[in-house]
Every structure is written in C-alpha cells, then in structure tokens.
Amino acid sequence: MKKVLILDFGSQYTQLIARKVRELSVYSEIQPYNYPIQNIVEDDTIGAIILSGGPSSVYAQDAPHCDPELFTHGIPILGICYGLQHIAYSLGGEVDPAAQREYGQANLIFKKGEPLFQNIKSPTTVWMSHGDHLTKLPPGFRSVGKTKNSPIAAIVNPAKKIYGLQFHPEVYHTIKGNKILSNFLYRICDFKGDWTAESFIDSSVKNIRELVGDEKVLLGLSGGVDSSVAALLIHKAIGDRLTCMFIDTGLLRNKEKEEVEQVFGEHFRINLILITAGDRFLSKLSGVIEPEEKRKIIGNAFIEVFEQESEKLGNFKYLGQGTLYPDVIESVSFKGPSATIKSHHNVGGLPERMNFELIEPLRELFKDEVRAVGKQLELPEAVLGRHPFPGPGLAVRIIGEITDQRLEMLRQADTIYISELRNANFYDKIWQAFAVLLPVQSVGVMGDERTYENVLALRAVTSTDGMTADWFEIPRDVLAKISNRIINEVKGINRVVYDVSSKPPATIEWE
C-alpha cells in the first residue's frame, strides 16, 4: 500500500494534514522535517511527500530545513505555507517578509486547467497564516494562483512533480481544501484509495499472527474504545491465546466493571480476568493533591497490581496496548526537548518494568479511525460511541484529595449528567462530556436553611481527535435540568457551573 510521508516543520496543523489525507482513503505518516533522506529513498511505499507549515522564517539562522536531495528523486511533493517557502528557498527562489501579514480568509484566484484546482471555481476561499511570502520563483516553476496580499500563492513544476500552496488546504476554512488535496493525491500522484477500515483489519490480523506465532498475549482492558478495539483485533487474530485483565482501581464510573464483564466476557467470550484493587489505590492516594503526582501514583500502583496478577496467570510473551497515533506523536518531541503537559498513560509504562514485548495494533490510527475499525469488528455502540475516559479515572476529575465520599459524589453527579445528555440526544454530538468536583465550597440555601457545600463543574467539548476542542453549547433548559437534578439528588453539592473554555488554551481534562 502506497502512503504519503508528511514532514513536520512545527505546524499546529500537521496532524490535521495527516487526518485529511486519511479521510481521502490514503495512508499518511508523520516524520520530523530532518527525517533521513536514505530512509525516504529506500522506502518504496512512499507515493508522495507533503511539507507542513511551521512558525519559522526560512531565511532565519535556526530555521528547520530538510535535505535538499529530497527534491531530486522524482517523488511528488506538496509544500504547504512554510513548506512552499522552503521549496522556493531551497531551489533558487526568494522569500522575504511581506509588507502586510496575511491571516484568515482570502480569495484565491487561480489559472484554469491546473490539475491541483480541477473542478474548483475561481476565485475560491482559502485560509492564510503567514508573515513571509515569495518574491521570486525558483527556476522551472510558474505561479498559478494569487490573493490580494500574495501575488505568488500557488506554484507548480510539473516536470519535477513539485507543487506549493501558500495557504492551508487542510483547515476547515479553506472551502475546497479537501478537493485540492484529493486532486494532488489522485490526479497528480495516482493513489488508489486503498486505506480503509477493512484493509487495516486484514493487514493487522495478518501482522499479529506472524508476530505472535504460537505465543500468548496479555492485554490490560479499560473498557474504553481504544483498549476494546485492540482486544477485539488481537482476539480476531489469535483467539483464546489472548487474555484480558480488567483492574477495578476504585476510580471508575458507575457500573463500569459490570459493563466490561457483560460485553467482553459474556458477549465476545474473551478470556477475561477481573481484579478488584480499589482499597490499594485509595490508600496510596490518601492526602495527595498535586495532579501529576496522582497520575504517577496511579500508574505505579497499576503496574504493581498488573505485575502481581499476571504472574499468577503463567507466561505471556506479549503485552497488548491500545496506544493511538496521537499518543505516539505527543509523547515524542521531533525537535528536541519539550515540556510535559501531562504524562500519558499508554506510551511507556508497563513494558519498562516487565518482561513483555509490545503489541500496539492501533498505534498508527487516529481516534475516528479506531471507531471505524471497531464498527467493522461489531463492537456494541454503547462502547463504540463512549466518550474518552482518562487512564487515572475519576482521580483527575476530583480536584484535590481523593476520598470514598468524594468519589461517590462525583459518580452520582456524572451519571445524572450523562443520562440527561443522552435523554436530550446530545451525547453522540459531543466528543467528551464529564463532571469535575472542585475543592471549593459555597454558600447555598436549601429548605430555608443555609448550606456550605461543594461546587461541581460540567465540561462538554466537540472535537475530531482531541488535539483541539471547542466547548459545546448545551441549551439552557437542558443545563437547568441537569443542574437541578444534581443539586437535588446528590448530597453534598449545592452549586453547578459550566466550563466554556476551548483547547487551546485550556486542556480538555482539568488535571
């Protein structure tokens, strides 16, 4: 299967490029801008290369540059924003600061008959985000598009199969962006459109069987979409040689353990081991307030329990995990040291302390692709459509100390919240919704008596992959019903607030 190699120059939209390419049924892979040219030349599955945007100026002393040999091998190349400027700068053109920066929507006027713009009417709305622009074309190139502030907004060199766009076709605001990318992939690069959920399942089952042979696999099942799909995929490949372990940390949502047992133990008849370890986790979390410390304590406790229980089960050579592509990308900095926002619960972890080899069948997928695979594997909609749930569970949705009382309070409130979203037919329109118990108490009046009780925050966001998110506008009457039920039915909460922060600058989870 042919793929698109995306070289990342630091754009906030790089993952979006990858997702848009995959939505067009073409596999894509992200690598750093300085990915070795030898790896590219030797990889005969690369059918095209896309150079991402980035925050730098190509003429700056510390600007990122790929190996110029990249442009000599006849592989079709599309440069986007910084990628366009990098092409021009590397091949003899000139890039200079623009007299007027161009951010936001612009009208692109382009020449008819160009393969990139086939079946698109000129002018068309595009999304610009740049402070530099081309002032001189490199030899062999011609300009085929312009905007009011960018006289050279699209360039082509058909002989070398090199193309460049000053705007971002991958973003929603470029009206015909998908069509432009499709034209590049299918009219210029001649891709076959063979990246589908079905093809992924077929190749994964084959790869898992070849890797595992006659050995056994142990998988930590959380009940979420990722680990559930990973479990079904591995089970499809090796059957009863897969054993899933579900650990009840005491930090789960209402009836979570029972649902996992019903779906995987009874419905799919997968070997399932249920471990109850809530007391151990709560004792270790006693008095802990700092969120990163919570995550580390939970992670270490999980490893201890997993290690002890797995030893009782016999020898397993392989450990299955539901790691996704964004997990891999977020956990590895392409450009050097990066700040840790939150430690991730999948990448790293168990294999570092245990004698396992990893199987991560979903590590090249985005979340929406995982759901597509799960649907093909007939995972029930109740699991498939479930909102993401963090590895540390409710511990990172209780701000401050974790206690049995606070956990039960949050479980009850969260259950009411989710049930009312389902009743109003909003749950499936939301990427992630949950309640957060705050370390704040406020004065209230209930039954003519003064109360001094807890504040609960509600969070609901829309997103496609969790990398960016907007808060969801729940109608006032639905919010009112949710608030009234929580305050009336959950003892200890007398105030409900709604979080209207987007990501960025906020994260989706509070901790």
PDB file of N, CA, C and O in Angstrom, residues 85-118:
ATOM      1  N   GLN A  85       7.412  27.881   0.991  1.00  0.00           N
ATOM      2  CA  GLN A  85       8.564  28.778   1.092  1.00  0.00           C
ATOM      3  C   GLN A  85       9.872  28.001   1.154  1.00  0.00           C
ATOM      4  O   GLN A  85      10.888  28.420   0.586  1.00  0.00           O
ATOM      5  N   HIS A  86       9.836  26.849   1.805  1.00  0.00           N
ATOM      6  CA  HIS A  86      11.035  26.012   1.885  1.00  0.00           C
ATOM      7  C   HIS A  86      11.427  25.489   0.503  1.00  0.00           C
ATOM      8  O   HIS A  86      12.614  25.447   0.148  1.00  0.00           O
ATOM      9  N   ILE A  87      10.425  25.094  -0.297  1.00  0.00           N
ATOM     10  CA  ILE A  87      10.695  24.646  -1.669  1.00  0.00           C
ATOM     11  C   ILE A  87      11.368  25.763  -2.457  1.00  0.00           C
ATOM     12  O   ILE A  87      12.407  25.556  -3.110  1.00  0.00           O
ATOM     13  N   ALA A  88      10.763  26.942  -2.406  1.00  0.00           N
ATOM     14  CA  ALA A  88      11.297  28.075  -3.168  1.00  0.00           C
ATOM     15  C   ALA A  88      12.709  28.439  -2.711  1.00  0.00           C
ATOM     16  O   ALA A  88      13.618  28.632  -3.528  1.00  0.00           O
ATOM     17  N   TYR A  89      12.902  28.529  -1.430  1.00  0.00           N
ATOM     18  CA  TYR A  89      14.195  28.909  -0.866  1.00  0.00           C
ATOM     19  C   TYR A  89      15.280  27.888  -1.217  1.00  0.00           C
ATOM     20  O   TYR A  89      16.419  28.248  -1.544  1.00  0.00           O
ATOM     21  N   SER A  90      14.907  26.591  -1.181  1.00  0.00           N
ATOM     22  CA  SER A  90      15.886  25.523  -1.430  1.00  0.00           C
ATOM     23  C   SER A  90      16.269  25.409  -2.898  1.00  0.00           C
ATOM     24  O   SER A  90      17.364  24.943  -3.227  1.00  0.00           O
ATOM     25  N   LEU A  91      15.362  25.848  -3.804  1.00  0.00           N
ATOM     26  CA  LEU A  91      15.576  25.622  -5.230  1.00  0.00           C
ATOM     27  C   LEU A  91      15.870  26.903  -6.009  1.00  0.00           C
ATOM     28  O   LEU A  91      15.744  26.925  -7.234  1.00  0.00           O
ATOM     29  N   GLY A  92      16.281  27.976  -5.316  1.00  0.00           N
ATOM     30  CA  GLY A  92      16.757  29.165  -6.019  1.00  0.00           C
ATOM     31  C   GLY A  92      15.775  30.316  -6.106  1.00  0.00           C
ATOM     32  O   GLY A  92      16.051  31.307  -6.791  1.00  0.00           O
ATOM     33  N   GLY A  93      14.641  30.226  -5.422  1.00  0.00           N
ATOM     34  CA  GLY A  93      13.719  31.353  -5.369  1.00  0.00           C
ATOM     35  C   GLY A  93      14.060  32.273  -4.218  1.00  0.00           C
ATOM     36  O   GLY A  93      15.081  32.109  -3.543  1.00  0.00           O
ATOM     37  N   GLU A  94      13.208  33.255  -3.977  1.00  0.00           N
ATOM     38  CA  GLU A  94      13.449  34.195  -2.880  1.00  0.00           C
ATOM     39  C   GLU A  94      12.198  34.336  -2.027  1.00  0.00           C
ATOM     40  O   GLU A  94      11.073  34.395  -2.544  1.00  0.00           O
ATOM     41  N   VAL A  95      12.422  34.398  -0.711  1.00  0.00           N
ATOM     42  CA  VAL A  95      11.352  34.582   0.267  1.00  0.00           C
ATOM     43  C   VAL A  95      11.726  35.754   1.148  1.00  0.00           C
ATOM     44  O   VAL A  95      12.854  35.840   1.652  1.00  0.00           O
ATOM     45  N   ASP A  96      10.802  36.680   1.332  1.00  0.00           N
ATOM     46  CA  ASP A  96      11.066  37.874   2.120  1.00  0.00           C
ATOM     47  C   ASP A  96       9.876  38.181   3.035  1.00  0.00           C
ATOM     48  O   ASP A  96       8.758  37.683   2.804  1.00  0.00           O
ATOM     49  N   PRO A  97      10.090  39.015   4.046  1.00  0.00           N
ATOM     50  CA  PRO A  97       8.961  39.435   4.883  1.00  0.00           C
ATOM     51  C   PRO A  97       7.932  40.188   4.034  1.00  0.00           C
ATOM     52  O   PRO A  97       8.301  41.007   3.187  1.00  0.00           O
ATOM     53  N   ALA A  98       6.663  39.892   4.236  1.00  0.00           N
ATOM     54  CA  ALA A  98       5.610  40.575   3.491  1.00  0.00           C
ATOM     55  C   ALA A  98       5.359  41.958   4.094  1.00  0.00           C
ATOM     56  O   ALA A  98       5.494  42.149   5.310  1.00  0.00           O
ATOM     57  N   ALA A  99       5.025  42.927   3.245  1.00  0.00           N
ATOM     58  CA  ALA A  99       4.702  44.266   3.735  1.00  0.00           C
ATOM     59  C   ALA A  99       3.491  44.217   4.648  1.00  0.00           C
ATOM     60  O   ALA A  99       3.378  44.985   5.601  1.00  0.00           O
ATOM     61  N   GLN A 100       2.580  43.272   4.368  1.00  0.00           N
ATOM     62  CA  GLN A 100       1.382  43.113   5.192  1.00  0.00           C
ATOM     63  C   GLN A 100       1.169  41.634   5.447  1.00  0.00           C
ATOM     64  O   GLN A 100       1.045  40.838   4.525  1.00  0.00           O
ATOM     65  N   ARG A 101       1.141  41.259   6.722  1.00  0.00           N
ATOM     66  CA  ARG A 101       0.903  39.858   7.060  1.00  0.00           C
ATOM     67  C   ARG A 101      -0.503  39.458   6.635  1.00  0.00           C
ATOM     68  O   ARG A 101      -1.400  40.287   6.557  1.00  0.00           O
ATOM     69  N   GLU A 102      -0.651  38.158   6.383  1.00  0.00           N
ATOM     70  CA  GLU A 102      -1.931  37.675   5.885  1.00  0.00           C
ATOM     71  C   GLU A 102      -2.416  36.527   6.770  1.00  0.00           C
ATOM     72  O   GLU A 102      -1.869  35.432   6.760  1.00  0.00           O
ATOM     73  N   TYR A 103      -3.416  36.822   7.588  1.00  0.00           N
ATOM     74  CA  TYR A 103      -4.009  35.828   8.474  1.00  0.00           C
ATOM     75  C   TYR A 103      -5.516  35.801   8.266  1.00  0.00           C
ATOM     76  O   TYR A 103      -6.157  36.846   8.199  1.00  0.00           O
ATOM     77  N   GLY A 104      -6.072  34.605   8.148  1.00  0.00           N
ATOM     78  CA  GLY A 104      -7.511  34.484   7.980  1.00  0.00           C
ATOM     79  C   GLY A 104      -7.888  34.165   6.541  1.00  0.00           C
ATOM     80  O   GLY A 104      -7.069  33.746   5.722  1.00  0.00           O
ATOM     81  N   GLN A 105      -9.144  34.373   6.227  1.00  0.00           N
ATOM     82  CA  GLN A 105      -9.658  34.017   4.911  1.00  0.00           C
ATOM     83  C   GLN A 105      -9.212  34.995   3.835  1.00  0.00           C
ATOM     84  O   GLN A 105      -9.064  36.183   4.079  1.00  0.00           O
ATOM     85  N   ALA A 106      -8.998  34.442   2.643  1.00  0.00           N
ATOM     86  CA  ALA A 106      -8.616  35.254   1.479  1.00  0.00           C
ATOM     87  C   ALA A 106      -9.215  34.603   0.236  1.00  0.00           C
ATOM     88  O   ALA A 106      -9.548  33.411   0.241  1.00  0.00           O
ATOM     89  N   ASN A 107      -9.354  35.390  -0.814  1.00  0.00           N
ATOM     90  CA  ASN A 107      -9.858  34.860  -2.089  1.00  0.00           C
ATOM     91  C   ASN A 107      -8.688  34.496  -2.991  1.00  0.00           C
ATOM     92  O   ASN A 107      -7.859  35.354  -3.325  1.00  0.00           O
ATOM     93  N   LEU A 108      -8.627  33.234  -3.357  1.00  0.00           N
ATOM     94  CA  LEU A 108      -7.573  32.759  -4.246  1.00  0.00           C
ATOM     95  C   LEU A 108      -8.075  32.783  -5.683  1.00  0.00           C
ATOM     96  O   LEU A 108      -9.109  32.189  -6.001  1.00  0.00           O
ATOM     97  N   ILE A 109      -7.330  33.463  -6.535  1.00  0.00           N
ATOM     98  CA  ILE A 109      -7.609  33.472  -7.971  1.00  0.00           C
ATOM     99  C   ILE A 109      -6.558  32.580  -8.632  1.00  0.00           C
ATOM    100  O   ILE A 109      -5.355  32.761  -8.418  1.00  0.00           O
ATOM    101  N   PHE A 110      -7.010  31.601  -9.411  1.00  0.00           N
ATOM    102  CA  PHE A 110      -6.054  30.661  -9.993  1.00  0.00           C
ATOM    103  C   PHE A 110      -6.348  30.439 -11.473  1.00  0.00           C
ATOM    104  O   PHE A 110      -7.443  30.739 -11.965  1.00  0.00           O
ATOM    105  N   LYS A 111      -5.375  29.891 -12.148  1.00  0.00           N
ATOM    106  CA  LYS A 111      -5.475  29.640 -13.577  1.00  0.00           C
ATOM    107  C   LYS A 111      -6.263  28.362 -13.843  1.00  0.00           C
ATOM    108  O   LYS A 111      -6.093  27.355 -13.156  1.00  0.00           O
ATOM    109  N   LYS A 112      -7.103  28.407 -14.862  1.00  0.00           N
ATOM    110  CA  LYS A 112      -7.888  27.235 -15.233  1.00  0.00           C
ATOM    111  C   LYS A 112      -6.998  26.161 -15.855  1.00  0.00           C
ATOM    112  O   LYS A 112      -5.966  26.464 -16.445  1.00  0.00           O
ATOM    113  N   GLY A 113      -7.436  24.926 -15.704  1.00  0.00           N
ATOM    114  CA  GLY A 113      -6.718  23.817 -16.327  1.00  0.00           C
ATOM    115  C   GLY A 113      -5.616  23.220 -15.479  1.00  0.00           C
ATOM    116  O   GLY A 113      -4.982  22.255 -15.891  1.00  0.00           O
ATOM    117  N   GLU A 114      -5.385  23.793 -14.283  1.00  0.00           N
ATOM    118  CA  GLU A 114      -4.346  23.246 -13.416  1.00  0.00           C
ATOM    119  C   GLU A 114      -4.884  22.021 -12.671  1.00  0.00           C
ATOM    120  O   GLU A 114      -5.959  22.084 -12.069  1.00  0.00           O
ATOM    121  N   PRO A 115      -4.159  20.907 -12.701  1.00  0.00           N
ATOM    122  CA  PRO A 115      -4.634  19.692 -12.025  1.00  0.00           C
ATOM    123  C   PRO A 115      -4.965  19.892 -10.547  1.00  0.00           C
ATOM    124  O   PRO A 115      -5.919  19.307 -10.044  1.00  0.00           O
ATOM    125  N   LEU A 116      -4.186  20.739  -9.851  1.00  0.00           N
ATOM    126  CA  LEU A 116      -4.442  20.972  -8.430  1.00  0.00           C
ATOM    127  C   LEU A 116      -5.828  21.562  -8.184  1.00  0.00           C
ATOM    128  O   LEU A 116      -6.440  21.313  -7.135  1.00  0.00           O
ATOM    129  N   PHE A 117      -6.320  22.369  -9.128  1.00  0.00           N
ATOM    130  CA  PHE A 117      -7.579  23.082  -8.933  1.00  0.00           C
ATOM    131  C   PHE A 117      -8.696  22.560  -9.845  1.00  0.00           C
ATOM    132  O   PHE A 117      -9.670  23.266 -10.102  1.00  0.00           O
ATOM    133  N   GLN A 118      -8.538  21.340 -10.316  1.00  0.00           N
ATOM    134  CA  GLN A 118      -9.539  20.752 -11.190  1.00  0.00           C
ATOM    135  C   GLN A 118     -10.902  20.696 -10.492  1.00  0.00           C
ATOM    136  O   GLN A 118     -11.009  20.329  -9.325  1.00  0.00           O
TER     137      GLN A 118
END
